[in-house]
PDB file of C-alpha atoms and ligand atoms in Angstrom:
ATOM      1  CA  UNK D   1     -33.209  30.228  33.517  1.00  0.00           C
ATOM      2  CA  UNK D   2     -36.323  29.224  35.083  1.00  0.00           C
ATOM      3  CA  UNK D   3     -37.388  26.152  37.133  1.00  0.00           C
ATOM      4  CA  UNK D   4     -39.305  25.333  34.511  1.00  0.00           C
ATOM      5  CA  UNK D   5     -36.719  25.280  32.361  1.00  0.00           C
ATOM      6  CA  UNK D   6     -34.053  23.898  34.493  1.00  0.00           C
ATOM      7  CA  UNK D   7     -36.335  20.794  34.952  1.00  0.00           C
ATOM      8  CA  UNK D   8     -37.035  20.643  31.267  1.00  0.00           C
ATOM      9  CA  UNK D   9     -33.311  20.889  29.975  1.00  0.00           C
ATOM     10  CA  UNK D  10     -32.176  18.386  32.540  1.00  0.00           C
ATOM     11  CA  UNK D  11     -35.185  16.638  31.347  1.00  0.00           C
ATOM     12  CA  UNK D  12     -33.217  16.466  27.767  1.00  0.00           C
ATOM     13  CA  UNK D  13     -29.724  15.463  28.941  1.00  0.00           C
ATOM     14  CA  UNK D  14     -31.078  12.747  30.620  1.00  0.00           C
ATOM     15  CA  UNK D  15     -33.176  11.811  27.688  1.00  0.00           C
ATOM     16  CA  UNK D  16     -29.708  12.084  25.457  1.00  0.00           C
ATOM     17  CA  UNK D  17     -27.442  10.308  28.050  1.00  0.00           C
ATOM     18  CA  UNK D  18     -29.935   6.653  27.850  1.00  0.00           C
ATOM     19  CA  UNK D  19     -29.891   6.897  23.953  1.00  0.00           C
ATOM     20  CA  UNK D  20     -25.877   7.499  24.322  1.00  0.00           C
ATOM     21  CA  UNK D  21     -26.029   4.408  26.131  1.00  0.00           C
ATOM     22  CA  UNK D  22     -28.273   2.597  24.746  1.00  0.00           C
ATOM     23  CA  UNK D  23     -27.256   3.298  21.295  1.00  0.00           C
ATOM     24  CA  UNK D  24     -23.691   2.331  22.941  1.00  0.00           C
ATOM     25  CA  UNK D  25     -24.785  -1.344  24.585  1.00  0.00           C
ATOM     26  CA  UNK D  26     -26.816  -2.417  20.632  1.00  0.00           C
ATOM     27  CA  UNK D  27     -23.416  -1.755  19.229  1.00  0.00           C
ATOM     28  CA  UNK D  28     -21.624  -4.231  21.549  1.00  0.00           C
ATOM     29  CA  UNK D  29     -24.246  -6.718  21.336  1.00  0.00           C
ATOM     30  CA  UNK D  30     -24.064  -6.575  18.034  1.00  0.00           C
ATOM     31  CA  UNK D  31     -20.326  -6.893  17.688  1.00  0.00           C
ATOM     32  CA  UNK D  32     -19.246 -10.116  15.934  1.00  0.00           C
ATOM     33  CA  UNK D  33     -16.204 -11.725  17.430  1.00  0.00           C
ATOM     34  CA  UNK D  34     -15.667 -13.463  13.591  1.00  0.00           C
ATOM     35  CA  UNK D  35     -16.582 -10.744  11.235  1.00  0.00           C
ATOM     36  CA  UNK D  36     -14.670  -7.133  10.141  1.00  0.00           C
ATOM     37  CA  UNK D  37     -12.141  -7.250  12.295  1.00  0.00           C
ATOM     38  CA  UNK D  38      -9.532  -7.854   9.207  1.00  0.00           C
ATOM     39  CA  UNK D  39      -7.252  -4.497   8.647  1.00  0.00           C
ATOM     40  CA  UNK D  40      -6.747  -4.367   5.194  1.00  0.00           C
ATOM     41  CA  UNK D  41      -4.771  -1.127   5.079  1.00  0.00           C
ATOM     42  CA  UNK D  42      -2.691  -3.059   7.945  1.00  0.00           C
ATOM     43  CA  UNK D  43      -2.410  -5.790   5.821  1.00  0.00           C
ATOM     44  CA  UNK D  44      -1.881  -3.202   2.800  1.00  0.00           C
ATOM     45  CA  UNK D  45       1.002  -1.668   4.701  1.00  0.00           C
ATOM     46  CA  UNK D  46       2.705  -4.909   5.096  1.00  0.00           C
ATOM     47  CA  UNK D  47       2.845  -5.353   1.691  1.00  0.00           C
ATOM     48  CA  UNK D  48       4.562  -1.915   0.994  1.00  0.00           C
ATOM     49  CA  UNK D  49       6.897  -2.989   3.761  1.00  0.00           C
ATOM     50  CA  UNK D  50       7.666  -5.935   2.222  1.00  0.00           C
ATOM     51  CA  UNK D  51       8.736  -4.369  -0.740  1.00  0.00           C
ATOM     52  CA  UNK D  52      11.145  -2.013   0.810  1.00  0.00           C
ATOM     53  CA  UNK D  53      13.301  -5.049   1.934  1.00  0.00           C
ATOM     54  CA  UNK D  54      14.254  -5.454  -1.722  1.00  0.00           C
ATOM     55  CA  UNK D  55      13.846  -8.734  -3.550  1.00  0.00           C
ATOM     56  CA  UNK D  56      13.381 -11.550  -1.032  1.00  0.00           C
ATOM     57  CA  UNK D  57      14.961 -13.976  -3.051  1.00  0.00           C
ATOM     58  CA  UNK D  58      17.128 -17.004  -1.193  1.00  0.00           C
ATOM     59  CA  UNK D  59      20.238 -16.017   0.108  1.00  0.00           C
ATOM     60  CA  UNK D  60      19.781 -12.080  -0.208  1.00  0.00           C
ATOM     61  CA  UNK D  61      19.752  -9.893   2.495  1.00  0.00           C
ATOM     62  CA  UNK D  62      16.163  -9.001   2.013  1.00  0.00           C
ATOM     63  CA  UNK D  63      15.377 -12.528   2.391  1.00  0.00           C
ATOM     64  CA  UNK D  64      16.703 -12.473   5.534  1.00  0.00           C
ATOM     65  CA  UNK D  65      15.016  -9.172   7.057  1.00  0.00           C
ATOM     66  CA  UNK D  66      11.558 -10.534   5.630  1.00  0.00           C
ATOM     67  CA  UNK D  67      11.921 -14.032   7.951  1.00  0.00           C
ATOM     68  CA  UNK D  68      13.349 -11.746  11.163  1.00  0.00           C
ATOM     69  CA  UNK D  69      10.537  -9.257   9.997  1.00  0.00           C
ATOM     70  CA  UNK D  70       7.963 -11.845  10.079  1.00  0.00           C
ATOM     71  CA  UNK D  71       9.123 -13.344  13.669  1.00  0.00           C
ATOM     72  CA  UNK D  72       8.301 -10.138  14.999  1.00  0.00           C
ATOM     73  CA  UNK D  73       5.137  -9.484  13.645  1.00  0.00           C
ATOM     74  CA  UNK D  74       3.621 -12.935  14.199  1.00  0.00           C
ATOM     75  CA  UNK D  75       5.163 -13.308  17.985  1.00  0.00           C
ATOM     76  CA  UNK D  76       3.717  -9.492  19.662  1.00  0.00           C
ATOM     77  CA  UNK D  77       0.424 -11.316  17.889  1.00  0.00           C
ATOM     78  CA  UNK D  78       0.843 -14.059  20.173  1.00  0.00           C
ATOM     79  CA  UNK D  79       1.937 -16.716  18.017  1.00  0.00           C
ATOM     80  CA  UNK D  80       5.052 -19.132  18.782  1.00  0.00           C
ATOM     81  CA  UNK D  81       7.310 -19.604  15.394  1.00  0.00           C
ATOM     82  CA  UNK D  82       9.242 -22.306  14.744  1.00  0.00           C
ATOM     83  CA  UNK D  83      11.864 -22.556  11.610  1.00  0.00           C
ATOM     84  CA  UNK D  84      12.304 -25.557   9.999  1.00  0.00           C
ATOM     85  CA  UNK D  85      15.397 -25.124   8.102  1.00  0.00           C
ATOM     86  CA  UNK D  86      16.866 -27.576   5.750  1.00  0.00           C
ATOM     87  CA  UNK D  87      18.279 -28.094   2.154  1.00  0.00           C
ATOM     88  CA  UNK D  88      16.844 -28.883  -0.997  1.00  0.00           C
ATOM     89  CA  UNK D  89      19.219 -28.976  -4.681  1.00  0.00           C
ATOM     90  CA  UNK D  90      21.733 -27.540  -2.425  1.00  0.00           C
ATOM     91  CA  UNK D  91      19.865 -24.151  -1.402  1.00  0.00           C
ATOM     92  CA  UNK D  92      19.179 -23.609   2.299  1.00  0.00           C
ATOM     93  CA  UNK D  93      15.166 -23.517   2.969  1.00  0.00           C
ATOM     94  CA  UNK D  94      13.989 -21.549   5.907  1.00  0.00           C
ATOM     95  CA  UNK D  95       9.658 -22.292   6.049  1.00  0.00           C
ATOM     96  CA  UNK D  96       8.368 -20.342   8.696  1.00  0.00           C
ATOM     97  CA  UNK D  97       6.137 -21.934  11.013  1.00  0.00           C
ATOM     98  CA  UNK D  98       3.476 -20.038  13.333  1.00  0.00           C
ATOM     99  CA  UNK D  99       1.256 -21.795  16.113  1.00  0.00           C
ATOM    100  CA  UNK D 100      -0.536 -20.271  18.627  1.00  0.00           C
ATOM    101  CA  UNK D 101      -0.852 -24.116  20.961  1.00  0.00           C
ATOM    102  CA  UNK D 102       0.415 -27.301  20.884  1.00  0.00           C
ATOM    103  CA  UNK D 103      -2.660 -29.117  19.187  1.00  0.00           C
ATOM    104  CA  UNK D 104      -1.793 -30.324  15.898  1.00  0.00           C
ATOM    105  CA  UNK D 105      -2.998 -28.248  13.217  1.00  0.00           C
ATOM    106  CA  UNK D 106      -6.932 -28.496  11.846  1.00  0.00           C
ATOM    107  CA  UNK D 107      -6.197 -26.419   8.927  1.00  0.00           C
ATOM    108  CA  UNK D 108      -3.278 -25.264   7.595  1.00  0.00           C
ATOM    109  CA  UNK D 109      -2.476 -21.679   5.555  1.00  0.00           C
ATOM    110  CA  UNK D 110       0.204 -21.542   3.779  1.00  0.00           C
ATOM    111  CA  UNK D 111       1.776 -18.216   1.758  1.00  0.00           C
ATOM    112  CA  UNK D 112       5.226 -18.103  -0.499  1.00  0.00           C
ATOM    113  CA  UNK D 113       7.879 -15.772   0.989  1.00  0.00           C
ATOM    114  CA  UNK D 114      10.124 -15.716  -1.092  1.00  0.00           C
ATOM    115  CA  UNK D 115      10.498 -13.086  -4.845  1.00  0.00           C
ATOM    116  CA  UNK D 116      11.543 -14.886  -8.000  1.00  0.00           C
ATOM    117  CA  UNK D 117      15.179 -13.774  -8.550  1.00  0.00           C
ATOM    118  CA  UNK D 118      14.628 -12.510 -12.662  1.00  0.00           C
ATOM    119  CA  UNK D 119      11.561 -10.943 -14.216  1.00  0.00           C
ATOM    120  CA  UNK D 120      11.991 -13.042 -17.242  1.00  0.00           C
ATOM    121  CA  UNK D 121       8.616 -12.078 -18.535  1.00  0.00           C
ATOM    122  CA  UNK D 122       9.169  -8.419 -18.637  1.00  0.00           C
ATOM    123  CA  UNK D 123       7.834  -6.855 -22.209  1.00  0.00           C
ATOM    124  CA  UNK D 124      11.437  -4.744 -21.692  1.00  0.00           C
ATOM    125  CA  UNK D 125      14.029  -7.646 -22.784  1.00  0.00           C
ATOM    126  CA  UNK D 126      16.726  -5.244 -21.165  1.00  0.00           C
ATOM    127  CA  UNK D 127      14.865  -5.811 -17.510  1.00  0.00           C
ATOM    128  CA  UNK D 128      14.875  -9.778 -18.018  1.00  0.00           C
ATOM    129  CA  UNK D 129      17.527 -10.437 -15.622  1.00  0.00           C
ATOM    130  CA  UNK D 130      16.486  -8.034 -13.018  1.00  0.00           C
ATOM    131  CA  UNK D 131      14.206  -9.697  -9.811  1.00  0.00           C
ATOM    132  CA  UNK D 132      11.038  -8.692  -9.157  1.00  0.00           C
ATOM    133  CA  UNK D 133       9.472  -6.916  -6.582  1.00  0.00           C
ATOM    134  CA  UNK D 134       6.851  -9.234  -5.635  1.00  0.00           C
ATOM    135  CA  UNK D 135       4.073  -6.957  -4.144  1.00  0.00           C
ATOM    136  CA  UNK D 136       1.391  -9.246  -5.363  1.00  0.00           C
ATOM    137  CA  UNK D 137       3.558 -12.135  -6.175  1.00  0.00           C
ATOM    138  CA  UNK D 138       4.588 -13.058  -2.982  1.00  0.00           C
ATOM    139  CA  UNK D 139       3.981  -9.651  -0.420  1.00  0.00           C
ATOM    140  CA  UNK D 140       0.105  -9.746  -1.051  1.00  0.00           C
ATOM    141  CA  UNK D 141      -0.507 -13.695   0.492  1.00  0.00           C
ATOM    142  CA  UNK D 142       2.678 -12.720   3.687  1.00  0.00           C
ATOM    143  CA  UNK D 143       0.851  -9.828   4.170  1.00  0.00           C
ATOM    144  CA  UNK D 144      -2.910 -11.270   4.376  1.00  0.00           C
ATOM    145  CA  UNK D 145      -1.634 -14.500   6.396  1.00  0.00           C
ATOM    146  CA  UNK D 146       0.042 -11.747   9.265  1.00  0.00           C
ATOM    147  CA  UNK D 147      -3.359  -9.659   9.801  1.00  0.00           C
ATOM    148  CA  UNK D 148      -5.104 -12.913   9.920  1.00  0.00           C
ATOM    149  CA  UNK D 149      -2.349 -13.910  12.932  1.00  0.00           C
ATOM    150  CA  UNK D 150      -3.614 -10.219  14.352  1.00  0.00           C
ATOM    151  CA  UNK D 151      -7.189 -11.034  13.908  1.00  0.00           C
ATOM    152  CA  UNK D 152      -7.892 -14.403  13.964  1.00  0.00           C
ATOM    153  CA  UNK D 153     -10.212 -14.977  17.262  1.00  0.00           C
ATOM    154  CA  UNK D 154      -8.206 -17.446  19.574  1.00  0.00           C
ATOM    155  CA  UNK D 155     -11.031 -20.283  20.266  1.00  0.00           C
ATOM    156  CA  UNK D 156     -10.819 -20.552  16.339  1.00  0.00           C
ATOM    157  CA  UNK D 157     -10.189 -24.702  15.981  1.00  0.00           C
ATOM    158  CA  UNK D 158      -6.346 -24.966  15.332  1.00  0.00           C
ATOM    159  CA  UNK D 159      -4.592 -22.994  12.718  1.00  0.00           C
ATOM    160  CA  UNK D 160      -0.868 -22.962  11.711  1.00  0.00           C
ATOM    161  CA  UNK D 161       0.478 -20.059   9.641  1.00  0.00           C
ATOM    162  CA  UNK D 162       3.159 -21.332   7.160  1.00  0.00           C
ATOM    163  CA  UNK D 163       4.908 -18.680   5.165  1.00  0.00           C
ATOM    164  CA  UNK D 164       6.908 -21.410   2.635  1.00  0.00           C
ATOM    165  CA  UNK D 165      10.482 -20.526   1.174  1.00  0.00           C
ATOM    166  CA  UNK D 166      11.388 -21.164  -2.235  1.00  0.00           C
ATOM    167  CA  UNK D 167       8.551 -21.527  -4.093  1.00  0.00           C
ATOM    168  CA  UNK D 168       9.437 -19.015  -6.887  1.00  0.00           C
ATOM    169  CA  UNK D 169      12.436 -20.164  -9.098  1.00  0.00           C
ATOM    170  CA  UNK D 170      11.390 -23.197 -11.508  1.00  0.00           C
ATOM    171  CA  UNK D 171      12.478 -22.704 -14.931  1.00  0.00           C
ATOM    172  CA  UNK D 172      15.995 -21.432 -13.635  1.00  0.00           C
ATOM    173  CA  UNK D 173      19.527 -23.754 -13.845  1.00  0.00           C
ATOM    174  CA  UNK D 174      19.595 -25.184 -10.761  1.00  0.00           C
ATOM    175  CA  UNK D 175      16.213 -24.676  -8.956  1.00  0.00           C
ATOM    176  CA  UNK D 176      12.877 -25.735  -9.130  1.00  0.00           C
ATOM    177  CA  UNK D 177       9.685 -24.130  -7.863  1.00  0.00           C
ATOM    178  CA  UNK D 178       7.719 -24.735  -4.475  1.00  0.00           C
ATOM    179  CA  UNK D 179      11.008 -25.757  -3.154  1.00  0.00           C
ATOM    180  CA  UNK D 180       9.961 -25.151   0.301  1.00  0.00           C
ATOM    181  CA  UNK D 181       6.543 -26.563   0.179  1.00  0.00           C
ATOM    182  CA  UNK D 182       8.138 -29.986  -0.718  1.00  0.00           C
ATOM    183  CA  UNK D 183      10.452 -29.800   2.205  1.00  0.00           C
ATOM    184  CA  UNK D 184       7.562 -29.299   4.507  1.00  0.00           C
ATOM    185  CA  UNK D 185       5.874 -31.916   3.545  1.00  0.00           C
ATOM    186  CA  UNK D 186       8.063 -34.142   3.399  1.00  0.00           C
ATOM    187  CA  UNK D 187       9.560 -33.194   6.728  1.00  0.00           C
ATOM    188  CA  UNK D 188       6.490 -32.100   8.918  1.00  0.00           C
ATOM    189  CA  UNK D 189       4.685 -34.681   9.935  1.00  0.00           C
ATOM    190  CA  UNK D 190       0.911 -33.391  10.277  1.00  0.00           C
ATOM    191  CA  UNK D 191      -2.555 -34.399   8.752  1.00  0.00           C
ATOM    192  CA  UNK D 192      -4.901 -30.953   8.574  1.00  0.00           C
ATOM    193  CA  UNK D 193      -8.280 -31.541   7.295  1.00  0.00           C
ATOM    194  CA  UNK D 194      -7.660 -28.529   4.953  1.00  0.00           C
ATOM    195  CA  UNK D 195      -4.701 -26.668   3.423  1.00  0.00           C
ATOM    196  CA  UNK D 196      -5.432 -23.633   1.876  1.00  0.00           C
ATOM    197  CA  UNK D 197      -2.843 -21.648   0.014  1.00  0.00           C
ATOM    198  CA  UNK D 198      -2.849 -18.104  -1.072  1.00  0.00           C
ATOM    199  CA  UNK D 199      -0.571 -16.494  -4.041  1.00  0.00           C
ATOM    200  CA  UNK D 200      -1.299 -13.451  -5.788  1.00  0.00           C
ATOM    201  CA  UNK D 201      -4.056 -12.329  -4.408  1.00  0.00           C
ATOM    202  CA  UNK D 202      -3.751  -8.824  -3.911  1.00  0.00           C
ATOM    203  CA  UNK D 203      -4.177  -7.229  -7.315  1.00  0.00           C
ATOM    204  CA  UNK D 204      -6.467  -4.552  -7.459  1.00  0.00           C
ATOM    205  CA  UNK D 205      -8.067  -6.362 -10.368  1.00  0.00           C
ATOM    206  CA  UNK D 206      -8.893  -9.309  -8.681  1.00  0.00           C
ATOM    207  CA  UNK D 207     -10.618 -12.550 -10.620  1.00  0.00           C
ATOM    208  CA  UNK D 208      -9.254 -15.589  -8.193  1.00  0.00           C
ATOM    209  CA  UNK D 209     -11.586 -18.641 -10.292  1.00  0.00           C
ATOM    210  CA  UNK D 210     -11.521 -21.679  -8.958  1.00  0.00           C
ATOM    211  CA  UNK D 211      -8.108 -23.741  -9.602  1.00  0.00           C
ATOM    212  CA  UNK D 212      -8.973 -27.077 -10.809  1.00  0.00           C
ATOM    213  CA  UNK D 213      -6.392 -29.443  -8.690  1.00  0.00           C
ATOM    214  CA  UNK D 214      -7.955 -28.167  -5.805  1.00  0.00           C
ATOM    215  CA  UNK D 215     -10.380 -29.949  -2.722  1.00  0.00           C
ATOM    216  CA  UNK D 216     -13.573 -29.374  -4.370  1.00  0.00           C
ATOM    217  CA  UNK D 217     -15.347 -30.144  -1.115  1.00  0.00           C
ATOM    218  CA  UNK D 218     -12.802 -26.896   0.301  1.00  0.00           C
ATOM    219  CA  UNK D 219     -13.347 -25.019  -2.454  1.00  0.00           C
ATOM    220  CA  UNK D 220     -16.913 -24.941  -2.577  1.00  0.00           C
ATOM    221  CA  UNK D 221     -17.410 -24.057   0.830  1.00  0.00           C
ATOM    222  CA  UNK D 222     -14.894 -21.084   0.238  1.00  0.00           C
ATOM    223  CA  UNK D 223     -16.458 -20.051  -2.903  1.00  0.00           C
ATOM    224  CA  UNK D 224     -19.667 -19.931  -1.128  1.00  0.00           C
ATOM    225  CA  UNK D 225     -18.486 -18.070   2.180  1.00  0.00           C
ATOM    226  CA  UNK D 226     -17.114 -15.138   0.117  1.00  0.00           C
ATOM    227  CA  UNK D 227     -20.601 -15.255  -1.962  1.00  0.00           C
ATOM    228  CA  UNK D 228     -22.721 -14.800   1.147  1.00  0.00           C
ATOM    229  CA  UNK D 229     -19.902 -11.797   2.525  1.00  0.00           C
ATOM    230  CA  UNK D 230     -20.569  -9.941  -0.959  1.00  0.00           C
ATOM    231  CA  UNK D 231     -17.355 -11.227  -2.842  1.00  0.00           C
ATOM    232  CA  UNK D 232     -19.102 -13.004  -5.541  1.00  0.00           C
ATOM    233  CA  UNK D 233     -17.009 -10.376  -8.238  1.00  0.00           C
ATOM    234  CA  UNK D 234     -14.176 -11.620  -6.705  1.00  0.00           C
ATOM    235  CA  UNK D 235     -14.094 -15.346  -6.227  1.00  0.00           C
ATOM    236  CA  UNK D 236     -15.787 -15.961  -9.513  1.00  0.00           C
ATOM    237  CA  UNK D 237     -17.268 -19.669  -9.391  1.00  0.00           C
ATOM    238  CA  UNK D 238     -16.202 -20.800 -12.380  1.00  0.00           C
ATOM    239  CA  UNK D 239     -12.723 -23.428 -12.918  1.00  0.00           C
ATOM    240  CA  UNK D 240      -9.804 -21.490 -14.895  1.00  0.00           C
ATOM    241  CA  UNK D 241      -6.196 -22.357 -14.507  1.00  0.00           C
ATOM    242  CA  UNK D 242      -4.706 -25.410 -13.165  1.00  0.00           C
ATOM    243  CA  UNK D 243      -2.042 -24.828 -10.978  1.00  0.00           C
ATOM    244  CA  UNK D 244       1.356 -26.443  -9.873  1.00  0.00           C
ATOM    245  CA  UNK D 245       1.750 -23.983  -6.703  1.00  0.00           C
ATOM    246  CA  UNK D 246       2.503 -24.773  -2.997  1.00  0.00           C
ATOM    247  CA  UNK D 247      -0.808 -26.665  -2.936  1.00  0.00           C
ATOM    248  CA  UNK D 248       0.646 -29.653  -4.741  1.00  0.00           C
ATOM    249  CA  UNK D 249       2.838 -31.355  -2.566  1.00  0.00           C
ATOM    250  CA  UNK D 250      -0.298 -31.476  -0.190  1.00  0.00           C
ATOM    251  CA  UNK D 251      -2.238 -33.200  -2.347  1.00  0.00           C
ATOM    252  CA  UNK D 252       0.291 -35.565  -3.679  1.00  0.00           C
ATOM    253  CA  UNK D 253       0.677 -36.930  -0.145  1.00  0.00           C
ATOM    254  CA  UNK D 254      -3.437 -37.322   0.192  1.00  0.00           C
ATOM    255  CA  UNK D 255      -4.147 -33.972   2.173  1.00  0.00           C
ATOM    256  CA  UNK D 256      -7.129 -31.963   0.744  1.00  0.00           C
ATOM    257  CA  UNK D 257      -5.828 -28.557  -0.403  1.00  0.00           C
ATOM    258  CA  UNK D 258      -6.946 -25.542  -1.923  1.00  0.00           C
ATOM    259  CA  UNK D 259      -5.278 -22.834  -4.086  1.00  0.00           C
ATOM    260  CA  UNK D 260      -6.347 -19.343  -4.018  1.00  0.00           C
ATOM    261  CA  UNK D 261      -4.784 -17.734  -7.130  1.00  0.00           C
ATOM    262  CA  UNK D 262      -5.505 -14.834  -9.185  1.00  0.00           C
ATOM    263  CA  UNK D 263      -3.576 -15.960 -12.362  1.00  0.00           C
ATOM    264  CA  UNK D 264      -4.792 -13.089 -14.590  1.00  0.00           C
ATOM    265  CA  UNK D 265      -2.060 -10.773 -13.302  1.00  0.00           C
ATOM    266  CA  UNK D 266      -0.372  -8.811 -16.410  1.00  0.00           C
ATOM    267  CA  UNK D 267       2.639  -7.956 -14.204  1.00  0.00           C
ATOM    268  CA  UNK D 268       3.236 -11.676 -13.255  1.00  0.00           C
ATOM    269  CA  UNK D 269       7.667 -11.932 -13.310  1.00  0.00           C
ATOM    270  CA  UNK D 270       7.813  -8.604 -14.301  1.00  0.00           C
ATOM    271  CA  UNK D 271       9.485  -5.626 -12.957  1.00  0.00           C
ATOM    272  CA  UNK D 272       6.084  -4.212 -12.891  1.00  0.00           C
ATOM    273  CA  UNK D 273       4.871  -6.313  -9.596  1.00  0.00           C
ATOM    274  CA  UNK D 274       4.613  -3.244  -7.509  1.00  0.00           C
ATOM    275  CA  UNK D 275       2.206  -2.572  -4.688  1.00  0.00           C
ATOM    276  CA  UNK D 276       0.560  -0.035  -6.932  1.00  0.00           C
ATOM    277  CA  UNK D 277      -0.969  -2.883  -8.404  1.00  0.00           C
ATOM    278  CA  UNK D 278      -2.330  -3.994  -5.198  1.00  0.00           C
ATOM    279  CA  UNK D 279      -5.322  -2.612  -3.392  1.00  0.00           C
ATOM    280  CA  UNK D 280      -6.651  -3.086   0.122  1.00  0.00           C
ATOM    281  CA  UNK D 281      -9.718  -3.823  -1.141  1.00  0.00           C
ATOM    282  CA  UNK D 282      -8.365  -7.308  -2.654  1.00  0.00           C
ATOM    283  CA  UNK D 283      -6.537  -8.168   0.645  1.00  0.00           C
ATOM    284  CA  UNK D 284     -10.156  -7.697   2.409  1.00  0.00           C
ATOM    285  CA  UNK D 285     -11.541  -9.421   0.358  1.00  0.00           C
ATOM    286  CA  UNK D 286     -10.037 -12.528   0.806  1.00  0.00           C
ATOM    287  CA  UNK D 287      -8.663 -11.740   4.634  1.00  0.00           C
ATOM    288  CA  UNK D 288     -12.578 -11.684   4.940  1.00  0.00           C
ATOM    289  CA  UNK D 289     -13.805 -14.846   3.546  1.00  0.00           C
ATOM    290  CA  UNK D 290     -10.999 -16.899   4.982  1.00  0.00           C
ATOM    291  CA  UNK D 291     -11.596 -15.750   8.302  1.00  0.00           C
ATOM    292  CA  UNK D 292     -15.361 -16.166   8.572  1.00  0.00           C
ATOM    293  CA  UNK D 293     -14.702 -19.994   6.741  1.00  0.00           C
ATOM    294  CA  UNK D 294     -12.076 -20.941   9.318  1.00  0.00           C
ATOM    295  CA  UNK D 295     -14.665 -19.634  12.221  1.00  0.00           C
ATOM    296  CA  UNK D 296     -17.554 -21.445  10.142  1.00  0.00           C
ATOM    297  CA  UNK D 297     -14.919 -24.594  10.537  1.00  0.00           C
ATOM    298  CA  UNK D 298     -15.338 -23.812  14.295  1.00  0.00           C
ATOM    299  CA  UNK D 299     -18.830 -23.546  15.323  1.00  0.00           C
TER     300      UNK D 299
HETATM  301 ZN1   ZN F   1       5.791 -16.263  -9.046  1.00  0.00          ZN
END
């Protein structure tokens, strides 16, 4: 090699080593503390794990793995988690309670935990008294409530994670739905600004309209967050179902709540609830638009 063309080649590594760098530097700029930084194949995962505990229905043993499951996941996040355990029509309720400080709670966002105990609206009348797996009905809201605990910035304002037990056996001898939602209530003294629940949100199908018992105030500024992120096909601005979910004890005592449902599910209390009716894609979705809300809540 020649002078010449020693000069000229270390001419060109130096030339590539500023664009490296600089290239490197716009990229951090750039990088967005509140945006993309929910996992939905993490969040995808936890739903599959989910399922593997079995039915989580009250008093089963899968019941119990999800709540020591959940412990875990939300505490190496960084969040403390408190139980409030009580009764309600004689059935122990375990609601599961994540904070990451002591300030009382701005919003509040709450997911059902627990998988209805009989697919009594399987199209197979021989599967009727078998449980469901839950993988959207239940798994899909756990599992996009924990990767919001792993990605949720921390000077977000105050957030508590409530992952509500019983919600998932009315129309049964002896039970009654949103079981554990009532207890809370009831039993928790707080006053968020906004409750927002998710349920069945995962399927890959996703059409969550807007529930009409819901905050409208809430619900429009949700509706239009995950319009401006590109979710438009998704949260489709139009009022569908009206819902009694874990929402309603919220707004019977006064506190503006929102329901993010996806009641168009064809597997709905069957034995067909299975996480291959679930895609990332929905979890992102809605991960997505209620973690650039909460931040918008914040600035
Ligand atoms: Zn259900």
């Amino acid at each position: 090699m020649t002078k010449r063309a020693v000069s000229i080649y270390l001419t060109l590594i130096g030339s590539l080593l500023i664009l490296v760098l600089g290239l490197y530097a716009a990229s951090f700029l750039n990088r967005k503390p509140d945006s993309a930084s929910f996992d939905s194949s993490h969040a995808y995962a936890d739903v599959q794990t989910q399922v593997t505990f079995g039915a989580r229905i009250p008093g089963s043993q899968g019941h119990a793995q999800i709540r020591e499951w959940m412990r875990t996941e939300l505490e190496s996040a960084g969040w403390m988690v408190e139980i409030q355990q009580t009764e309600r029509m004689g059935h122990p309720i375990y609601n599961i309670i994540a904070k990451r400080n002591t300030e009382p709670p701005q919003i509040i966002l709450g997911a059902h935990y627990d998988t209805r105990m009989i697919a009594d609206n399987d199209p197979d009348t021989t599967k009727r008294n078998e449980p469901v797996a839950g993988a959207n009905d239940g798994a899909s809201g756990v599992a996009v409530l924990l990767e919001l605990a792993r990605s949720l910035p921390d000077n977000s304002v105050p957030v508590w994670l409530v992952f509500f037990d019983a919600e998932d056996n009315g129309r049964i001898e002896g039970w009654d739905w949103i079981l554990g939602s009532r207890a809370f209530v009831e039993e928790i003294p707080v006053q968020p600004q906004a409750v927002i629940i998710v349920d069945m949100i995962g399927d890959a199908d996703l059409n969550i309209y807007l529930e009409q018992n819901s905050n409208v105030t809430i619900r429009t500024e949700i509706w239009s967050t995950a319009e401006k992120l590109g979710y438009g096909k998704q949260f489709i601005n139009q009022e569908k179902f009206s819902m009694e979910d874990d929402h309603t004890p919220f707004l019977e005592a006064g506190i503006p709540a929102v329901d993010l449902i996806d009641f168009d599910y064809p597997y709905w209390h069957t034995t067909q609830d299975t996480p291959d009716k679930v895609s990332a894609e929905s979890l992102q979705a809605v991960g997505d638009t209620l973690l650039n809300w909460i931040m918008e809540q914040t600035k």
